[in-house]
mmCIF file of C-alpha atoms in Angstrom:
data_model
loop_
_atom_site.group_PDB
_atom_site.id
_atom_site.type_symbol
_atom_site.label_atom_id
_atom_site.label_comp_id
_atom_site.label_asym_id
_atom_site.label_seq_id
_atom_site.Cartn_x
_atom_site.Cartn_y
_atom_site.Cartn_z
ATOM 1 C CA ASP A 1 1.671 -19.776 -1.598
ATOM 2 C CA THR A 2 2.185 -18.904 1.484
ATOM 3 C CA GLY A 3 1.655 -15.606 0.927
ATOM 4 C CA VAL A 4 -1.285 -12.795 1.772
ATOM 5 C CA SER A 5 -4.524 -14.598 0.283
ATOM 6 C CA GLN A 6 -7.280 -12.462 -0.339
ATOM 7 C CA ASP A 7 -10.996 -13.997 -1.584
ATOM 8 C CA PRO A 8 -12.893 -13.619 -3.993
ATOM 9 C CA ARG A 9 -10.128 -11.798 -6.916
ATOM 10 C CA HIS A 10 -13.139 -10.265 -8.706
ATOM 11 C CA LYS A 11 -16.871 -9.085 -7.064
ATOM 12 C CA ILE A 12 -19.400 -7.430 -9.167
ATOM 13 C CA THR A 13 -22.968 -6.639 -7.388
ATOM 14 C CA LYS A 14 -25.396 -4.759 -7.629
ATOM 15 C CA ARG A 15 -25.825 -1.301 -5.389
ATOM 16 C CA GLY A 16 -27.468 -1.730 -2.422
ATOM 17 C CA GLN A 17 -25.928 -5.267 -2.025
ATOM 18 C CA ASN A 18 -24.220 -6.305 0.397
ATOM 19 C CA VAL A 19 -20.727 -8.021 -0.130
ATOM 20 C CA THR A 20 -17.835 -9.677 2.141
ATOM 21 C CA PHE A 21 -14.236 -10.027 1.861
ATOM 22 C CA ARG A 22 -11.764 -12.412 3.242
ATOM 23 C CA CYS A 23 -7.993 -11.681 4.112
ATOM 24 C CA ASP A 24 -5.938 -14.954 4.999
ATOM 25 C CA PRO A 25 -2.997 -13.051 6.208
ATOM 26 C CA ILE A 26 0.705 -14.927 6.335
ATOM 27 C CA SER A 27 1.018 -17.173 9.543
ATOM 28 C CA GLU A 28 2.104 -15.664 12.453
ATOM 29 C CA HIS A 29 1.974 -11.939 11.032
ATOM 30 C CA ASN A 30 -0.310 -10.586 14.112
ATOM 31 C CA ARG A 31 -0.704 -6.943 12.619
ATOM 32 C CA LEU A 32 -3.549 -6.783 9.670
ATOM 33 C CA TYR A 33 -3.997 -3.950 7.427
ATOM 34 C CA TRP A 34 -7.361 -3.072 5.090
ATOM 35 C CA TYR A 35 -7.002 -0.376 2.459
ATOM 36 C CA ARG A 36 -8.615 0.777 -0.586
ATOM 37 C CA GLN A 37 -7.631 1.669 -4.060
ATOM 38 C CA THR A 38 -9.414 3.839 -6.414
ATOM 39 C CA LEU A 39 -8.143 4.450 -10.063
ATOM 40 C CA GLY A 40 -5.033 6.775 -10.219
ATOM 41 C CA GLN A 41 -4.856 6.592 -6.715
ATOM 42 C CA GLY A 42 -2.327 4.909 -4.090
ATOM 43 C CA PRO A 43 -3.684 2.807 -1.473
ATOM 44 C CA GLU A 44 -6.303 4.284 1.356
ATOM 45 C CA PHE A 45 -5.906 2.841 4.937
ATOM 46 C CA LEU A 46 -8.980 1.760 6.153
ATOM 47 C CA THR A 47 -8.339 -0.171 9.033
ATOM 48 C CA TYR A 48 -5.628 -2.429 11.571
ATOM 49 C CA PHE A 49 -5.833 -5.080 13.650
ATOM 50 C CA GLN A 50 -3.395 -6.432 15.509
ATOM 51 C CA ASN A 51 -4.230 -9.807 16.226
ATOM 52 C CA GLU A 52 -7.830 -9.701 17.099
ATOM 53 C CA ALA A 53 -8.320 -6.298 18.455
ATOM 54 C CA GLN A 54 -8.943 -3.637 15.685
ATOM 55 C CA LEU A 55 -7.117 -0.973 17.037
ATOM 56 C CA GLU A 56 -7.810 2.374 13.934
ATOM 57 C CA LYS A 57 -10.396 3.204 11.549
ATOM 58 C CA SER A 58 -10.189 5.943 9.105
ATOM 59 C CA ARG A 59 -12.706 8.483 8.659
ATOM 60 C CA LEU A 60 -13.455 6.663 4.839
ATOM 61 C CA LEU A 61 -14.846 3.277 6.624
ATOM 62 C CA SER A 62 -18.679 5.080 7.149
ATOM 63 C CA ASP A 63 -20.696 3.432 9.221
ATOM 64 C CA ARG A 64 -21.437 0.794 6.159
ATOM 65 C CA PHE A 65 -18.361 -0.804 6.623
ATOM 66 C CA SER A 66 -17.177 -3.332 9.600
ATOM 67 C CA ALA A 67 -13.700 -5.164 9.700
ATOM 68 C CA GLU A 68 -13.630 -8.478 11.763
ATOM 69 C CA ARG A 69 -10.443 -10.569 12.997
ATOM 70 C CA PRO A 70 -11.702 -13.247 15.139
ATOM 71 C CA LYS A 71 -9.438 -15.042 17.141
ATOM 72 C CA GLY A 72 -6.556 -12.732 14.976
ATOM 73 C CA SER A 73 -6.034 -15.163 11.911
ATOM 74 C CA PHE A 74 -8.153 -14.098 9.056
ATOM 75 C CA SER A 75 -10.273 -10.962 8.522
ATOM 76 C CA THR A 76 -13.420 -10.212 7.085
ATOM 77 C CA LEU A 77 -14.307 -7.081 5.191
ATOM 78 C CA GLU A 78 -18.402 -6.521 5.048
ATOM 79 C CA ILE A 79 -20.063 -3.650 3.434
ATOM 80 C CA GLN A 80 -23.597 -2.976 3.259
ATOM 81 C CA ARG A 81 -26.011 -1.265 1.084
ATOM 82 C CA THR A 82 -23.041 -1.285 -1.604
ATOM 83 C CA GLU A 83 -22.772 2.293 -3.150
ATOM 84 C CA GLN A 84 -21.348 3.231 -6.824
ATOM 85 C CA GLY A 85 -18.535 5.049 -5.381
ATOM 86 C CA ASP A 86 -17.251 2.260 -3.423
ATOM 87 C CA SER A 87 -16.059 0.536 -6.798
ATOM 88 C CA ALA A 88 -12.481 0.081 -5.851
ATOM 89 C CA MET A 89 -9.388 -2.707 -5.180
ATOM 90 C CA TYR A 90 -9.576 -4.068 -1.338
ATOM 91 C CA LEU A 91 -5.837 -4.372 -0.523
ATOM 92 C CA CYS A 92 -5.402 -6.633 2.678
ATOM 93 C CA ALA A 93 -1.795 -6.889 4.371
ATOM 94 C CA THR A 94 -0.200 -8.329 6.947
ATOM 95 C CA THR A 95 3.514 -8.271 9.086
ATOM 96 C CA GLN A 96 5.227 -9.624 11.701
ATOM 97 C CA GLY A 97 5.255 -6.372 13.656
ATOM 98 C CA VAL A 98 7.412 -3.353 14.417
ATOM 99 C CA GLY A 99 10.458 -2.894 11.553
ATOM 100 C CA SER A 100 8.923 -5.671 8.933
ATOM 101 C CA PRO A 101 7.490 -4.329 6.085
ATOM 102 C CA LEU A 102 3.704 -4.670 4.775
ATOM 103 C CA HIS A 103 3.240 -7.450 2.356
ATOM 104 C CA PHE A 104 0.151 -7.254 0.580
ATOM 105 C CA GLY A 105 -1.997 -9.584 -0.813
ATOM 106 C CA ASN A 106 -3.412 -9.378 -4.821
ATOM 107 C CA GLY A 107 -6.467 -7.271 -3.339
ATOM 108 C CA THR A 108 -10.518 -8.080 -4.552
ATOM 109 C CA ARG A 109 -11.301 -5.864 -7.165
ATOM 110 C CA LEU A 110 -15.132 -4.505 -5.922
ATOM 111 C CA THR A 111 -17.411 -3.475 -9.087
ATOM 112 C CA VAL A 112 -20.721 -1.723 -8.271
ATOM 113 C CA THR A 113 -23.042 -1.617 -10.878
ATOM 114 C CA ASP B 1 -4.686 17.358 0.974
ATOM 115 C CA GLN B 2 -1.882 14.875 -0.697
ATOM 116 C CA GLN B 3 0.803 14.050 2.183
ATOM 117 C CA VAL B 4 2.780 12.405 -0.115
ATOM 118 C CA LYS B 5 3.335 13.212 -3.548
ATOM 119 C CA GLN B 6 4.777 11.787 -6.368
ATOM 120 C CA ASN B 7 4.580 14.743 -9.262
ATOM 121 C CA SER B 8 5.723 12.480 -12.007
ATOM 122 C CA PRO B 9 2.786 10.080 -12.989
ATOM 123 C CA SER B 10 5.069 7.983 -15.706
ATOM 124 C CA LEU B 11 8.903 7.783 -16.494
ATOM 125 C CA SER B 12 10.219 6.043 -19.441
ATOM 126 C CA VAL B 13 13.893 4.626 -19.424
ATOM 127 C CA GLN B 14 16.247 2.831 -21.773
ATOM 128 C CA GLU B 15 17.961 -0.681 -20.523
ATOM 129 C CA GLY B 16 21.089 -0.669 -19.008
ATOM 130 C CA ARG B 17 20.452 3.460 -17.759
ATOM 131 C CA ILE B 18 19.472 5.009 -14.345
ATOM 132 C CA SER B 19 15.792 4.933 -12.999
ATOM 133 C CA ILE B 20 15.122 8.177 -10.694
ATOM 134 C CA LEU B 21 11.935 8.221 -8.819
ATOM 135 C CA ASN B 22 10.979 11.333 -7.055
ATOM 136 C CA CYS B 23 8.542 11.803 -3.816
ATOM 137 C CA ASP B 24 7.867 14.347 -1.644
ATOM 138 C CA TYR B 25 6.014 15.073 1.530
ATOM 139 C CA THR B 26 4.882 17.775 3.696
ATOM 140 C CA ASN B 27 4.140 16.161 7.213
ATOM 141 C CA SER B 28 6.694 16.576 9.171
ATOM 142 C CA MET B 29 6.247 14.230 11.352
ATOM 143 C CA PHE B 30 6.633 11.154 8.924
ATOM 144 C CA ASP B 31 9.557 9.076 10.021
ATOM 145 C CA TYR B 32 9.447 6.062 7.761
ATOM 146 C CA PHE B 33 9.806 6.088 4.136
ATOM 147 C CA LEU B 34 9.113 2.882 1.833
ATOM 148 C CA TRP B 35 9.010 2.432 -1.534
ATOM 149 C CA TYR B 36 6.565 -0.490 -3.408
ATOM 150 C CA LYS B 37 6.260 -1.990 -6.794
ATOM 151 C CA LYS B 38 3.231 -2.944 -8.605
ATOM 152 C CA TYR B 39 2.093 -4.904 -11.694
ATOM 153 C CA PRO B 40 -0.648 -4.836 -13.017
ATOM 154 C CA ALA B 41 -3.384 -7.147 -11.287
ATOM 155 C CA GLU B 42 -1.138 -7.906 -8.190
ATOM 156 C CA GLY B 43 -0.890 -6.406 -4.725
ATOM 157 C CA PRO B 44 2.119 -4.140 -4.116
ATOM 158 C CA THR B 45 5.451 -5.435 -3.325
ATOM 159 C CA PHE B 46 7.955 -4.026 -1.000
ATOM 160 C CA LEU B 47 11.256 -2.825 -2.305
ATOM 161 C CA ILE B 48 12.857 -1.232 -0.078
ATOM 162 C CA SER B 49 12.623 1.053 2.650
ATOM 163 C CA ILE B 50 14.327 3.967 5.572
ATOM 164 C CA SER B 51 14.196 5.711 8.278
ATOM 165 C CA SER B 52 14.381 9.072 8.890
ATOM 166 C CA ILE B 53 17.671 8.490 10.942
ATOM 167 C CA LYS B 54 19.701 7.559 7.777
ATOM 168 C CA ASP B 55 20.246 9.402 4.211
ATOM 169 C CA LYS B 56 20.876 6.660 1.856
ATOM 170 C CA ASN B 57 20.033 3.087 1.802
ATOM 171 C CA GLU B 58 20.792 0.711 -0.371
ATOM 172 C CA ASP B 59 19.695 -2.842 -1.948
ATOM 173 C CA GLY B 60 21.463 -3.941 -4.908
ATOM 174 C CA ARG B 61 19.897 -2.025 -7.848
ATOM 175 C CA PHE B 62 18.241 -0.390 -6.082
ATOM 176 C CA THR B 63 18.871 3.122 -3.507
ATOM 177 C CA VAL B 64 17.169 5.095 -1.782
ATOM 178 C CA PHE B 65 17.908 8.819 -1.075
ATOM 179 C CA LEU B 66 16.034 10.882 1.911
ATOM 180 C CA ASN B 67 16.767 14.838 2.349
ATOM 181 C CA LYS B 68 14.683 15.704 5.217
ATOM 182 C CA SER B 69 15.169 19.459 5.097
ATOM 183 C CA ALA B 70 13.357 19.210 1.391
ATOM 184 C CA LYS B 71 11.459 16.840 2.844
ATOM 185 C CA HIS B 72 12.107 14.694 -0.320
ATOM 186 C CA LEU B 73 13.020 11.135 -1.605
ATOM 187 C CA SER B 74 14.300 9.388 -4.450
ATOM 188 C CA LEU B 75 14.676 6.050 -5.381
ATOM 189 C CA HIS B 76 17.478 5.098 -8.060
ATOM 190 C CA ILE B 77 17.367 1.685 -9.994
ATOM 191 C CA VAL B 78 20.696 1.280 -11.599
ATOM 192 C CA PRO B 79 21.001 -0.880 -14.092
ATOM 193 C CA SER B 80 16.999 -0.570 -15.414
ATOM 194 C CA GLN B 81 15.966 -3.464 -16.458
ATOM 195 C CA PRO B 82 12.682 -4.191 -18.242
ATOM 196 C CA GLY B 83 10.938 -6.703 -15.327
ATOM 197 C CA ASP B 84 11.450 -3.009 -13.625
ATOM 198 C CA SER B 85 8.285 -2.089 -15.569
ATOM 199 C CA ALA B 86 5.821 -1.466 -13.145
ATOM 200 C CA VAL B 87 3.966 1.261 -10.762
ATOM 201 C CA TYR B 88 6.210 2.501 -8.092
ATOM 202 C CA PHE B 89 4.314 3.921 -4.976
ATOM 203 C CA CYS B 90 6.154 5.977 -2.174
ATOM 204 C CA ALA B 91 4.823 5.989 1.153
ATOM 205 C CA ALA B 92 5.215 7.197 4.619
ATOM 206 C CA SER B 93 4.788 6.517 8.191
ATOM 207 C CA ASP B 94 4.588 8.979 11.308
ATOM 208 C CA GLY B 95 5.782 5.434 13.325
ATOM 209 C CA SER B 96 3.283 6.283 16.404
ATOM 210 C CA GLY B 97 2.429 2.723 16.088
ATOM 211 C CA GLY B 98 5.695 1.205 14.702
ATOM 212 C CA SER B 99 7.525 1.918 11.898
ATOM 213 C CA ASN B 100 5.392 0.290 8.746
ATOM 214 C CA TYR B 101 1.989 1.870 10.864
ATOM 215 C CA LYS B 102 -0.575 3.422 8.183
ATOM 216 C CA LEU B 103 0.857 4.251 5.324
ATOM 217 C CA THR B 104 0.497 7.388 3.800
ATOM 218 C CA PHE B 105 1.007 6.093 -0.559
ATOM 219 C CA GLY B 106 1.099 8.571 -3.406
ATOM 220 C CA LYS B 107 -0.570 8.545 -6.530
ATOM 221 C CA GLY B 108 2.879 6.448 -7.507
ATOM 222 C CA THR B 109 4.880 6.543 -10.947
ATOM 223 C CA LEU B 110 4.243 4.285 -14.027
ATOM 224 C CA LEU B 111 8.189 3.356 -14.776
ATOM 225 C CA THR B 112 8.424 1.977 -18.203
ATOM 226 C CA VAL B 113 11.979 0.217 -19.119
ATOM 227 C CA ASN B 114 12.400 0.231 -22.974
ATOM 228 C CA PRO B 115 14.598 -2.687 -24.365
#
């Protein structure tokens, strides 16, 4: 499967714990996005990388959230001191660039108990 | 403030008939629009897009219509098939970072196609 890969698919954690998600993009896709989707809502933009540079962060991304994309390949999204409100599906999407659609992974479903 | 609105949470149609999914937007800076389909436990899958310089784009059974003056777009699926049953998301971009930059999504419409 050469699509966008996300790991893990599901994560259950207790409030206050740290979690980290990984996204492996489609090869040669230089743009990578993180979105969050809660129940009954559409995906909401969190942050965006072009190669290794993080170019924009949404106000939804509090200081407990950090994303990296070392060497412009895979990306990680870390949430520190998780809260119940962080429970959501975290989606990664990548694209070759202008004129090409976003290709989404199957997401990581986070449940904070 | 919901900048992209899909006012119908669900739609049910018979196999072989036309499905029409609607989407309204409020941000006049949006200039690129996309439709995504989502099955349970999967990520959204790109279906079709349209630039604001066009009013129609067609790809097989899927056609998207854009009415800029009304800030309205619609997705037509003809003929509808049971495999089309999924949640459909309308998304928009202001193009400032590229045509697919920072998409704003609607809440989705659940389409059910009955055999």
